[in-house]
């Protein structure tokens, strides 16, 4: 581990006002209602919400288990896993997610099944499950449940219309159906909805291919409150962040920016230009699209998005005030000298082009990039990616001072994490093969290997004393 001297005794109190744990997503809520915990995408909860620093696998619920329970399929080999489980949420004492699979008891007879599943956080026993339409099956990976005000909203298609079905999280009672007026034909242009204070937000992408579309807000009875033209990205897990009375989207292309809209009427309020981003290696002449921002106490934090993660593309961590037009600081760790990693970057990158990129960004000694969703806690911004950690592994967790962007520590972890989450003073990073547990002081506590590969780009959930992660085959719980 590389560590900068932590001479911050007097500074931490001042930084707490900047990036501490005073926001509702950073300490006051026990539920995990959406991707990264809630609409602000903070990824942080109190210590009691998580499994501590020595968690163990306590249960795993697979697609074969669900098929056996509801489709009388006792033979796992008879289940073809066509869909992918969504990320989980923790709402009102249950862990909930959507899942799609095909049960095939015989070759000439198949039955597709897409379900919302709610399980007991401690035991994994299924509390309730509801069958969803075949039309929504292919999109089950992105259409996860979202919680708000005692409701669990689940995207669904009814009579060729995209609707949101509101369930009671505790027992699965259907409470309402919100008709959005969006057609089934628009299904793959609709992004993951998120609910906040009785309003549901989502975006729909136009067919122009230039990243434009509409940002829409619906009341909890399905009435459209407002709809405005806005930049949209359907290639991300989530396209909007909601915090402090504003709804944020990401504009990509030649003039990338984070754009904010008033949550009450959709009027544009703030635009933070993303100038000077490093050029993408995978996509020529454009910077890698950043992930949706994390917003904590008036500050915006962001790193590279899915492309940066999938292709190890060039990206950095940045911070900006939500009311300003310029980034406060940007950070990228020192480069790692992993030759195999450098040689595998991007698409069709010849040696001359790669050397040019490394020289341009002063990476002659190695490569570095940060991607995914940072967690902000105790005056630190914790992000994952590739860089020098003082060990052989190119993967690392990197913590920087939230006010200055100065590196505080770097800890080696298995490469391939995307969305660190924090409970109290413990951070958890899910990678393809397991979970790294790291103290917020940078000490690596342990690593838990998973029996089934995880989907690290689908944020794990914290709540009810557990960590819940999506695998290729279901959901696994650590407690």
GROMACS .gro file of C-alpha atoms in nm:
model
  479
    1UNK     CA    1   0.000   0.000   0.000
    2UNK     CA    2   0.116   0.350  -0.077
    3UNK     CA    3   0.014   0.608   0.179
    4UNK     CA    4   0.055   0.980   0.213
    5UNK     CA    5   0.108   1.105   0.567
    6UNK     CA    6  -0.238   1.162   0.712
    7UNK     CA    7  -0.177   1.504   0.866
    8UNK     CA    8  -0.540   1.605   0.863
    9UNK     CA    9  -0.637   1.624   1.229
   10UNK     CA   10  -0.744   1.984   1.209
   11UNK     CA   11  -0.865   1.967   0.851
   12UNK     CA   12  -1.115   1.686   0.884
   13UNK     CA   13  -1.370   1.898   1.067
   14UNK     CA   14  -1.355   2.160   0.793
   15UNK     CA   15  -1.380   1.902   0.519
   16UNK     CA   16  -1.681   1.741   0.686
   17UNK     CA   17  -1.893   2.035   0.579
   18UNK     CA   18  -1.770   1.976   0.225
   19UNK     CA   19  -1.799   1.600   0.199
   20UNK     CA   20  -1.892   1.444   0.527
   21UNK     CA   21  -2.180   1.224   0.627
   22UNK     CA   22  -2.451   1.476   0.691
   23UNK     CA   23  -2.661   1.403   0.381
   24UNK     CA   24  -2.950   1.158   0.410
   25UNK     CA   25  -2.782   0.907   0.183
   26UNK     CA   26  -2.461   0.927   0.383
   27UNK     CA   27  -2.578   0.814   0.719
   28UNK     CA   28  -2.943   0.870   0.811
   29UNK     CA   29  -3.117   0.613   0.590
   30UNK     CA   30  -3.110   0.237   0.647
   31UNK     CA   31  -3.275   0.142   0.317
   32UNK     CA   32  -3.085   0.109  -0.012
   33UNK     CA   33  -3.355   0.220  -0.252
   34UNK     CA   34  -3.171   0.243  -0.586
   35UNK     CA   35  -2.842   0.192  -0.769
   36UNK     CA   36  -2.564   0.316  -0.537
   37UNK     CA   37  -2.807   0.342  -0.248
   38UNK     CA   38  -3.036   0.620  -0.361
   39UNK     CA   39  -3.095   0.898  -0.613
   40UNK     CA   40  -2.774   1.087  -0.514
   41UNK     CA   41  -2.564   0.771  -0.583
   42UNK     CA   42  -2.360   0.814  -0.265
   43UNK     CA   43  -2.282   0.448  -0.192
   44UNK     CA   44  -2.243   0.519   0.181
   45UNK     CA   45  -2.438   0.398   0.486
   46UNK     CA   46  -2.390   0.377   0.865
   47UNK     CA   47  -2.177   0.093   1.003
   48UNK     CA   48  -2.483  -0.103   1.122
   49UNK     CA   49  -2.609  -0.132   0.764
   50UNK     CA   50  -2.307  -0.338   0.655
   51UNK     CA   51  -2.151  -0.673   0.749
   52UNK     CA   52  -1.845  -0.538   0.935
   53UNK     CA   53  -1.484  -0.603   0.845
   54UNK     CA   54  -1.493  -0.986   0.857
   55UNK     CA   55  -1.796  -1.087   0.648
   56UNK     CA   56  -1.870  -1.438   0.527
   57UNK     CA   57  -2.098  -1.570   0.254
   58UNK     CA   58  -2.427  -1.658   0.423
   59UNK     CA   59  -2.654  -1.738   0.132
   60UNK     CA   60  -2.686  -1.734  -0.247
   61UNK     CA   61  -3.010  -1.741  -0.439
   62UNK     CA   62  -2.966  -1.855  -0.798
   63UNK     CA   63  -3.184  -1.854  -1.107
   64UNK     CA   64  -3.215  -2.233  -1.072
   65UNK     CA   65  -3.343  -2.184  -0.717
   66UNK     CA   66  -3.607  -1.941  -0.841
   67UNK     CA   67  -3.705  -2.169  -1.131
   68UNK     CA   68  -3.735  -2.460  -0.890
   69UNK     CA   69  -3.956  -2.259  -0.657
   70UNK     CA   70  -4.194  -2.116  -0.916
   71UNK     CA   71  -4.162  -2.324  -1.234
   72UNK     CA   72  -4.124  -2.673  -1.084
   73UNK     CA   73  -3.778  -2.705  -1.234
   74UNK     CA   74  -3.573  -2.929  -1.005
   75UNK     CA   75  -3.293  -2.986  -1.257
   76UNK     CA   76  -3.061  -2.682  -1.288
   77UNK     CA   77  -2.942  -2.815  -1.625
   78UNK     CA   78  -3.295  -2.765  -1.758
   79UNK     CA   79  -3.278  -2.390  -1.697
   80UNK     CA   80  -3.131  -2.170  -1.968
   81UNK     CA   81  -3.017  -1.844  -1.823
   82UNK     CA   82  -3.119  -1.592  -2.087
   83UNK     CA   83  -3.154  -1.287  -1.866
   84UNK     CA   84  -2.923  -1.137  -1.607
   85UNK     CA   85  -3.023  -1.047  -1.252
   86UNK     CA   86  -3.051  -0.674  -1.183
   87UNK     CA   87  -2.870  -0.499  -0.903
   88UNK     CA   88  -3.044  -0.549  -0.566
   89UNK     CA   89  -3.214  -0.292  -0.344
   90UNK     CA   90  -3.294  -0.316   0.028
   91UNK     CA   91  -3.635  -0.171   0.116
   92UNK     CA   92  -3.853  -0.220   0.424
   93UNK     CA   93  -3.676  -0.533   0.543
   94UNK     CA   94  -3.639  -0.721   0.213
   95UNK     CA   95  -3.371  -0.755  -0.055
   96UNK     CA   96  -3.534  -0.720  -0.396
   97UNK     CA   97  -3.421  -0.756  -0.757
   98UNK     CA   98  -3.553  -0.856  -1.098
   99UNK     CA   99  -3.439  -1.166  -1.283
  100UNK     CA  100  -3.507  -1.331  -1.617
  101UNK     CA  101  -3.447  -1.688  -1.731
  102UNK     CA  102  -3.588  -1.953  -1.960
  103UNK     CA  103  -3.713  -2.280  -1.817
  104UNK     CA  104  -3.681  -2.558  -2.075
  105UNK     CA  105  -3.816  -2.892  -1.951
  106UNK     CA  106  -3.789  -3.029  -2.302
  107UNK     CA  107  -3.621  -2.918  -2.621
  108UNK     CA  108  -3.936  -2.819  -2.809
  109UNK     CA  109  -4.102  -2.642  -2.517
  110UNK     CA  110  -3.963  -2.331  -2.350
  111UNK     CA  111  -4.113  -2.090  -2.104
  112UNK     CA  112  -3.955  -1.752  -2.040
  113UNK     CA  113  -3.992  -1.616  -1.690
  114UNK     CA  114  -3.908  -1.270  -1.564
  115UNK     CA  115  -3.973  -1.197  -1.199
  116UNK     CA  116  -3.929  -0.950  -0.923
  117UNK     CA  117  -3.797  -1.139  -0.622
  118UNK     CA  118  -3.798  -1.025  -0.258
  119UNK     CA  119  -3.589  -1.225  -0.011
  120UNK     CA  120  -3.516  -1.224   0.360
  121UNK     CA  121  -3.184  -1.040   0.410
  122UNK     CA  122  -3.066  -1.277   0.684
  123UNK     CA  123  -3.160  -1.616   0.538
  124UNK     CA  124  -3.223  -1.569   0.165
  125UNK     CA  125  -3.564  -1.732   0.190
  126UNK     CA  126  -3.804  -1.589  -0.066
  127UNK     CA  127  -4.061  -1.364   0.098
  128UNK     CA  128  -4.257  -1.307  -0.223
  129UNK     CA  129  -4.218  -1.297  -0.601
  130UNK     CA  130  -4.430  -1.170  -0.889
  131UNK     CA  131  -4.419  -1.276  -1.252
  132UNK     CA  132  -4.352  -0.998  -1.503
  133UNK     CA  133  -4.439  -0.984  -1.872
  134UNK     CA  134  -4.237  -1.160  -2.140
  135UNK     CA  135  -4.188  -0.825  -2.316
  136UNK     CA  136  -3.982  -0.682  -2.032
  137UNK     CA  137  -3.767  -0.996  -2.004
  138UNK     CA  138  -3.484  -0.887  -2.231
  139UNK     CA  139  -3.442  -0.562  -2.043
  140UNK     CA  140  -3.450  -0.715  -1.694
  141UNK     CA  141  -3.081  -0.645  -1.632
  142UNK     CA  142  -3.134  -0.270  -1.648
  143UNK     CA  143  -3.485  -0.249  -1.511
  144UNK     CA  144  -3.422  -0.297  -1.143
  145UNK     CA  145  -3.672  -0.213  -0.869
  146UNK     CA  146  -3.653   0.128  -0.704
  147UNK     CA  147  -3.799   0.220  -0.367
  148UNK     CA  148  -3.961   0.534  -0.231
  149UNK     CA  149  -4.207   0.621   0.046
  150UNK     CA  150  -4.306   0.264   0.134
  151UNK     CA  151  -4.335   0.152  -0.226
  152UNK     CA  152  -4.125  -0.072  -0.448
  153UNK     CA  153  -4.159   0.036  -0.812
  154UNK     CA  154  -4.095  -0.230  -1.076
  155UNK     CA  155  -4.085  -0.151  -1.451
  156UNK     CA  156  -4.329  -0.359  -1.652
  157UNK     CA  157  -4.499  -0.374  -1.993
  158UNK     CA  158  -4.880  -0.401  -1.996
  159UNK     CA  159  -5.082  -0.390  -2.319
  160UNK     CA  160  -4.778  -0.260  -2.509
  161UNK     CA  161  -4.730   0.027  -2.261
  162UNK     CA  162  -4.435   0.083  -2.029
  163UNK     CA  163  -4.577   0.107  -1.676
  164UNK     CA  164  -4.444   0.112  -1.322
  165UNK     CA  165  -4.608  -0.134  -1.084
  166UNK     CA  166  -4.597  -0.027  -0.720
  167UNK     CA  167  -4.574  -0.312  -0.468
  168UNK     CA  168  -4.578  -0.317  -0.090
  169UNK     CA  169  -4.217  -0.425  -0.021
  170UNK     CA  170  -4.310  -0.629   0.285
  171UNK     CA  171  -4.555  -0.871   0.125
  172UNK     CA  172  -4.577  -0.799  -0.250
  173UNK     CA  173  -4.928  -0.657  -0.246
  174UNK     CA  174  -4.986  -0.457  -0.564
  175UNK     CA  175  -5.063  -0.099  -0.464
  176UNK     CA  176  -5.088   0.080  -0.796
  177UNK     CA  177  -4.997   0.082  -1.165
  178UNK     CA  178  -4.849   0.400  -1.306
  179UNK     CA  179  -4.921   0.443  -1.676
  180UNK     CA  180  -4.642   0.647  -1.833
  181UNK     CA  181  -4.779   0.684  -2.184
  182UNK     CA  182  -4.457   0.535  -2.322
  183UNK     CA  183  -4.497   0.249  -2.566
  184UNK     CA  184  -4.336  -0.094  -2.568
  185UNK     CA  185  -4.161   0.010  -2.889
  186UNK     CA  186  -3.964   0.263  -2.682
  187UNK     CA  187  -3.854   0.000  -2.431
  188UNK     CA  188  -3.486   0.003  -2.521
  189UNK     CA  189  -3.472   0.383  -2.531
  190UNK     CA  190  -3.600   0.413  -2.173
  191UNK     CA  191  -3.348   0.435  -1.893
  192UNK     CA  192  -3.369   0.301  -1.539
  193UNK     CA  193  -3.629   0.497  -1.340
  194UNK     CA  194  -3.545   0.638  -0.996
  195UNK     CA  195  -3.797   0.757  -0.737
  196UNK     CA  196  -3.742   1.039  -0.490
  197UNK     CA  197  -3.989   1.216  -0.260
  198UNK     CA  198  -4.295   1.097  -0.451
  199UNK     CA  199  -4.162   1.173  -0.801
  200UNK     CA  200  -4.024   0.920  -1.051
  201UNK     CA  201  -3.758   1.036  -1.297
  202UNK     CA  202  -3.642   0.867  -1.615
  203UNK     CA  203  -3.504   0.956  -1.956
  204UNK     CA  204  -3.596   0.844  -2.306
  205UNK     CA  205  -3.349   0.857  -2.594
  206UNK     CA  206  -3.437   0.989  -2.940
  207UNK     CA  207  -3.360   0.780  -3.248
  208UNK     CA  208  -3.109   1.036  -3.381
  209UNK     CA  209  -2.810   0.859  -3.228
  210UNK     CA  210  -2.660   1.186  -3.103
  211UNK     CA  211  -2.734   1.133  -2.733
  212UNK     CA  212  -3.038   1.361  -2.716
  213UNK     CA  213  -3.374   1.273  -2.568
  214UNK     CA  214  -3.613   1.377  -2.295
  215UNK     CA  215  -3.593   1.391  -1.918
  216UNK     CA  216  -3.931   1.311  -1.767
  217UNK     CA  217  -4.081   1.343  -1.420
  218UNK     CA  218  -4.393   1.152  -1.311
  219UNK     CA  219  -4.605   1.190  -1.000
  220UNK     CA  220  -4.660   0.877  -0.792
  221UNK     CA  221  -5.000   0.834  -0.959
  222UNK     CA  222  -4.842   0.824  -1.307
  223UNK     CA  223  -4.921   1.183  -1.407
  224UNK     CA  224  -4.638   1.338  -1.607
  225UNK     CA  225  -4.531   1.648  -1.412
  226UNK     CA  226  -4.292   1.777  -1.677
  227UNK     CA  227  -4.082   1.669  -1.974
  228UNK     CA  228  -3.784   1.856  -2.121
  229UNK     CA  229  -3.525   1.798  -2.391
  230UNK     CA  230  -3.205   1.670  -2.231
  231UNK     CA  231  -2.890   1.469  -2.303
  232UNK     CA  232  -2.942   1.095  -2.253
  233UNK     CA  233  -2.725   0.785  -2.238
  234UNK     CA  234  -2.895   0.446  -2.249
  235UNK     CA  235  -2.557   0.267  -2.241
  236UNK     CA  236  -2.514   0.340  -1.868
  237UNK     CA  237  -2.675   0.163  -1.576
  238UNK     CA  238  -2.833   0.489  -1.464
  239UNK     CA  239  -2.865   0.817  -1.652
  240UNK     CA  240  -2.980   1.056  -1.381
  241UNK     CA  241  -2.870   1.163  -1.035
  242UNK     CA  242  -3.118   1.343  -0.809
  243UNK     CA  243  -2.995   1.553  -0.518
  244UNK     CA  244  -3.056   1.884  -0.346
  245UNK     CA  245  -3.351   1.981  -0.565
  246UNK     CA  246  -3.181   1.911  -0.896
  247UNK     CA  247  -3.181   1.629  -1.151
  248UNK     CA  248  -2.849   1.570  -1.328
  249UNK     CA  249  -2.781   1.411  -1.665
  250UNK     CA  250  -2.461   1.367  -1.864
  251UNK     CA  251  -2.399   1.520  -2.205
  252UNK     CA  252  -2.137   1.344  -2.415
  253UNK     CA  253  -1.987   1.407  -2.759
  254UNK     CA  254  -1.794   1.715  -2.862
  255UNK     CA  255  -1.903   1.928  -2.564
  256UNK     CA  256  -1.933   1.692  -2.267
  257UNK     CA  257  -2.091   1.834  -1.953
  258UNK     CA  258  -2.296   1.753  -1.649
  259UNK     CA  259  -2.632   1.930  -1.682
  260UNK     CA  260  -2.874   1.997  -1.395
  261UNK     CA  261  -3.249   2.065  -1.409
  262UNK     CA  262  -3.481   2.199  -1.142
  263UNK     CA  263  -3.662   1.899  -0.992
  264UNK     CA  264  -3.990   2.090  -0.968
  265UNK     CA  265  -4.030   2.213  -1.326
  266UNK     CA  266  -3.742   2.077  -1.538
  267UNK     CA  267  -3.583   2.412  -1.613
  268UNK     CA  268  -3.208   2.396  -1.669
  269UNK     CA  269  -3.021   2.534  -1.367
  270UNK     CA  270  -2.653   2.444  -1.397
  271UNK     CA  271  -2.409   2.319  -1.656
  272UNK     CA  272  -2.062   2.195  -1.558
  273UNK     CA  273  -1.847   2.165  -1.873
  274UNK     CA  274  -1.612   1.868  -1.876
  275UNK     CA  275  -1.329   2.040  -2.058
  276UNK     CA  276  -0.982   1.896  -2.080
  277UNK     CA  277  -1.085   1.533  -2.036
  278UNK     CA  278  -0.821   1.287  -2.158
  279UNK     CA  279  -0.896   1.143  -2.503
  280UNK     CA  280  -1.043   0.797  -2.520
  281UNK     CA  281  -0.819   0.522  -2.647
  282UNK     CA  282  -1.114   0.301  -2.745
  283UNK     CA  283  -1.318   0.575  -2.919
  284UNK     CA  284  -1.106   0.801  -3.135
  285UNK     CA  285  -1.120   1.179  -3.087
  286UNK     CA  286  -1.366   1.171  -2.798
  287UNK     CA  287  -1.312   1.149  -2.424
  288UNK     CA  288  -1.452   0.849  -2.242
  289UNK     CA  289  -1.804   0.923  -2.118
  290UNK     CA  290  -1.803   0.969  -1.739
  291UNK     CA  291  -2.040   0.782  -1.514
  292UNK     CA  292  -2.340   0.963  -1.365
  293UNK     CA  293  -2.217   1.192  -1.088
  294UNK     CA  294  -2.220   1.119  -0.717
  295UNK     CA  295  -2.345   1.424  -0.525
  296UNK     CA  296  -2.270   1.484  -0.159
  297UNK     CA  297  -2.326   1.809   0.033
  298UNK     CA  298  -2.320   2.040  -0.266
  299UNK     CA  299  -2.028   1.871  -0.439
  300UNK     CA  300  -2.022   1.655  -0.749
  301UNK     CA  301  -1.775   1.367  -0.796
  302UNK     CA  302  -1.735   1.149  -1.104
  303UNK     CA  303  -1.499   0.905  -1.274
  304UNK     CA  304  -1.505   0.713  -1.603
  305UNK     CA  305  -1.819   0.528  -1.710
  306UNK     CA  306  -1.885   0.179  -1.843
  307UNK     CA  307  -1.657   0.209  -2.147
  308UNK     CA  308  -1.366   0.310  -1.927
  309UNK     CA  309  -1.438   0.007  -1.712
  310UNK     CA  310  -1.492  -0.246  -1.991
  311UNK     CA  311  -1.191  -0.136  -2.198
  312UNK     CA  312  -0.960   0.006  -1.928
  313UNK     CA  313  -1.006   0.334  -2.113
  314UNK     CA  314  -0.840   0.657  -2.008
  315UNK     CA  315  -1.039   0.846  -1.741
  316UNK     CA  316  -0.990   1.040  -1.420
  317UNK     CA  317  -1.165   1.137  -1.099
  318UNK     CA  318  -1.298   1.493  -1.077
  319UNK     CA  319  -1.478   1.715  -0.829
  320UNK     CA  320  -1.687   2.027  -0.884
  321UNK     CA  321  -1.926   2.244  -0.687
  322UNK     CA  322  -2.281   2.191  -0.808
  323UNK     CA  323  -2.327   2.567  -0.851
  324UNK     CA  324  -2.001   2.634  -1.038
  325UNK     CA  325  -1.892   2.595  -1.398
  326UNK     CA  326  -1.544   2.457  -1.340
  327UNK     CA  327  -1.398   2.144  -1.185
  328UNK     CA  328  -1.238   2.206  -0.845
  329UNK     CA  329  -0.975   1.935  -0.889
  330UNK     CA  330  -0.891   1.630  -1.097
  331UNK     CA  331  -0.694   1.326  -0.995
  332UNK     CA  332  -0.536   1.023  -1.157
  333UNK     CA  333  -0.291   0.799  -0.970
  334UNK     CA  334   0.069   0.736  -1.078
  335UNK     CA  335   0.092   0.485  -1.361
  336UNK     CA  336   0.154   0.116  -1.315
  337UNK     CA  337   0.423  -0.062  -1.513
  338UNK     CA  338   0.210  -0.364  -1.597
  339UNK     CA  339   0.325  -0.442  -1.952
  340UNK     CA  340   0.044  -0.688  -2.030
  341UNK     CA  341  -0.217  -0.436  -1.924
  342UNK     CA  342  -0.070  -0.158  -2.136
  343UNK     CA  343  -0.049  -0.381  -2.441
  344UNK     CA  344  -0.417  -0.479  -2.410
  345UNK     CA  345  -0.560  -0.127  -2.399
  346UNK     CA  346  -0.834  -0.020  -2.638
  347UNK     CA  347  -0.912  -0.145  -2.988
  348UNK     CA  348  -0.654  -0.190  -3.263
  349UNK     CA  349  -0.396   0.026  -3.090
  350UNK     CA  350  -0.061  -0.016  -3.258
  351UNK     CA  351   0.261   0.034  -3.068
  352UNK     CA  352   0.326   0.381  -3.213
  353UNK     CA  353  -0.021   0.509  -3.123
  354UNK     CA  354   0.002   0.366  -2.773
  355UNK     CA  355   0.341   0.523  -2.714
  356UNK     CA  356   0.200   0.857  -2.829
  357UNK     CA  357  -0.088   0.837  -2.580
  358UNK     CA  358   0.141   0.739  -2.295
  359UNK     CA  359   0.382   1.021  -2.376
  360UNK     CA  360   0.101   1.278  -2.415
  361UNK     CA  361  -0.027   1.202  -2.067
  362UNK     CA  362   0.312   1.148  -1.907
  363UNK     CA  363   0.256   0.776  -1.869
  364UNK     CA  364   0.598   0.672  -1.996
  365UNK     CA  365   0.637   0.471  -1.674
  366UNK     CA  366   0.296   0.311  -1.691
  367UNK     CA  367  -0.079   0.354  -1.723
  368UNK     CA  368  -0.350   0.476  -1.486
  369UNK     CA  369  -0.726   0.525  -1.505
  370UNK     CA  370  -1.016   0.560  -1.262
  371UNK     CA  371  -1.373   0.457  -1.337
  372UNK     CA  372  -1.707   0.381  -1.178
  373UNK     CA  373  -1.873   0.549  -0.883
  374UNK     CA  374  -1.673   0.703  -0.598
  375UNK     CA  375  -1.778   0.691  -0.235
  376UNK     CA  376  -1.735   1.004  -0.021
  377UNK     CA  377  -1.683   0.955   0.352
  378UNK     CA  378  -1.494   1.128   0.635
  379UNK     CA  379  -1.338   1.387   0.406
  380UNK     CA  380  -1.214   1.127   0.157
  381UNK     CA  381  -1.323   1.037  -0.194
  382UNK     CA  382  -1.264   0.665  -0.256
  383UNK     CA  383  -1.253   0.539  -0.615
  384UNK     CA  384  -1.128   0.232  -0.796
  385UNK     CA  385  -0.928   0.173  -1.112
  386UNK     CA  386  -0.576   0.105  -1.231
  387UNK     CA  387  -0.259   0.265  -1.101
  388UNK     CA  388   0.049   0.228  -0.889
  389UNK     CA  389  -0.030   0.084  -0.545
  390UNK     CA  390   0.315  -0.029  -0.438
  391UNK     CA  391   0.227  -0.392  -0.514
  392UNK     CA  392   0.226  -0.609  -0.825
  393UNK     CA  393  -0.149  -0.587  -0.881
  394UNK     CA  394  -0.253  -0.304  -1.118
  395UNK     CA  395  -0.596  -0.282  -0.954
  396UNK     CA  396  -0.641  -0.051  -0.660
  397UNK     CA  397  -0.863   0.152  -0.433
  398UNK     CA  398  -0.746   0.513  -0.422
  399UNK     CA  399  -0.847   0.770  -0.162
  400UNK     CA  400  -0.800   1.143  -0.212
  401UNK     CA  401  -0.869   1.445   0.007
  402UNK     CA  402  -1.219   1.566  -0.082
  403UNK     CA  403  -1.119   1.930  -0.060
  404UNK     CA  404  -0.783   1.928  -0.242
  405UNK     CA  405  -0.774   1.611  -0.451
  406UNK     CA  406  -0.442   1.510  -0.294
  407UNK     CA  407  -0.388   1.137  -0.268
  408UNK     CA  408  -0.413   1.001   0.086
  409UNK     CA  409  -0.365   0.630   0.027
  410UNK     CA  410  -0.365   0.359  -0.241
  411UNK     CA  411  -0.441  -0.004  -0.159
  412UNK     CA  412  -0.401  -0.300  -0.399
  413UNK     CA  413  -0.720  -0.495  -0.472
  414UNK     CA  414  -0.818  -0.740  -0.741
  415UNK     CA  415  -0.859  -0.562  -1.071
  416UNK     CA  416  -1.212  -0.532  -1.206
  417UNK     CA  417  -1.408  -0.346  -0.938
  418UNK     CA  418  -1.642  -0.063  -1.034
  419UNK     CA  419  -1.853   0.065  -0.746
  420UNK     CA  420  -1.704   0.070  -0.394
  421UNK     CA  421  -1.960   0.104  -0.116
  422UNK     CA  422  -1.895   0.206   0.244
  423UNK     CA  423  -2.062   0.118   0.574
  424UNK     CA  424  -1.916   0.318   0.861
  425UNK     CA  425  -1.538   0.288   0.835
  426UNK     CA  426  -1.533  -0.014   0.604
  427UNK     CA  427  -1.532  -0.012   0.223
  428UNK     CA  428  -1.636  -0.308   0.009
  429UNK     CA  429  -1.534  -0.355  -0.352
  430UNK     CA  430  -1.699  -0.629  -0.558
  431UNK     CA  431  -1.488  -0.762  -0.845
  432UNK     CA  432  -1.552  -1.046  -1.087
  433UNK     CA  433  -1.415  -1.309  -0.852
  434UNK     CA  434  -1.480  -1.181  -0.503
  435UNK     CA  435  -1.508  -0.897  -0.254
  436UNK     CA  436  -1.222  -0.688  -0.113
  437UNK     CA  437  -1.278  -0.542   0.234
  438UNK     CA  438  -1.073  -0.228   0.305
  439UNK     CA  439  -1.077   0.009   0.603
  440UNK     CA  440  -1.129   0.376   0.524
  441UNK     CA  441  -0.775   0.431   0.654
  442UNK     CA  442  -0.648   0.218   0.363
  443UNK     CA  443  -0.582  -0.106   0.552
  444UNK     CA  444  -0.678  -0.415   0.353
  445UNK     CA  445  -0.884  -0.633   0.588
  446UNK     CA  446  -0.956  -0.940   0.381
  447UNK     CA  447  -1.076  -1.082   0.051
  448UNK     CA  448  -1.368  -1.318   0.011
  449UNK     CA  449  -1.372  -1.540  -0.298
  450UNK     CA  450  -1.712  -1.605  -0.457
  451UNK     CA  451  -1.823  -1.940  -0.595
  452UNK     CA  452  -2.012  -1.771  -0.880
  453UNK     CA  453  -1.862  -1.481  -1.081
  454UNK     CA  454  -2.000  -1.143  -0.979
  455UNK     CA  455  -2.120  -0.855  -1.194
  456UNK     CA  456  -1.916  -0.567  -1.044
  457UNK     CA  457  -2.067  -0.302  -1.274
  458UNK     CA  458  -2.402  -0.364  -1.104
  459UNK     CA  459  -2.365  -0.188  -0.771
  460UNK     CA  460  -2.396  -0.407  -0.461
  461UNK     CA  461  -2.637  -0.306  -0.188
  462UNK     CA  462  -2.587  -0.247   0.184
  463UNK     CA  463  -2.856  -0.289   0.445
  464UNK     CA  464  -2.992  -0.498   0.731
  465UNK     CA  465  -2.636  -0.587   0.834
  466UNK     CA  466  -2.540  -0.736   0.498
  467UNK     CA  467  -2.376  -0.678   0.160
  468UNK     CA  468  -2.576  -0.807  -0.137
  469UNK     CA  469  -2.409  -0.849  -0.477
  470UNK     CA  470  -2.531  -0.954  -0.820
  471UNK     CA  471  -2.366  -1.260  -0.974
  472UNK     CA  472  -2.407  -1.403  -1.322
  473UNK     CA  473  -2.657  -1.644  -1.171
  474UNK     CA  474  -2.839  -1.460  -0.894
  475UNK     CA  475  -2.766  -1.268  -0.575
  476UNK     CA  476  -2.515  -1.354  -0.301
  477UNK     CA  477  -2.522  -1.222   0.057
  478UNK     CA  478  -2.229  -1.155   0.290
  479UNK     CA  479  -2.289  -1.095   0.660
   0.00000   0.00000   0.00000
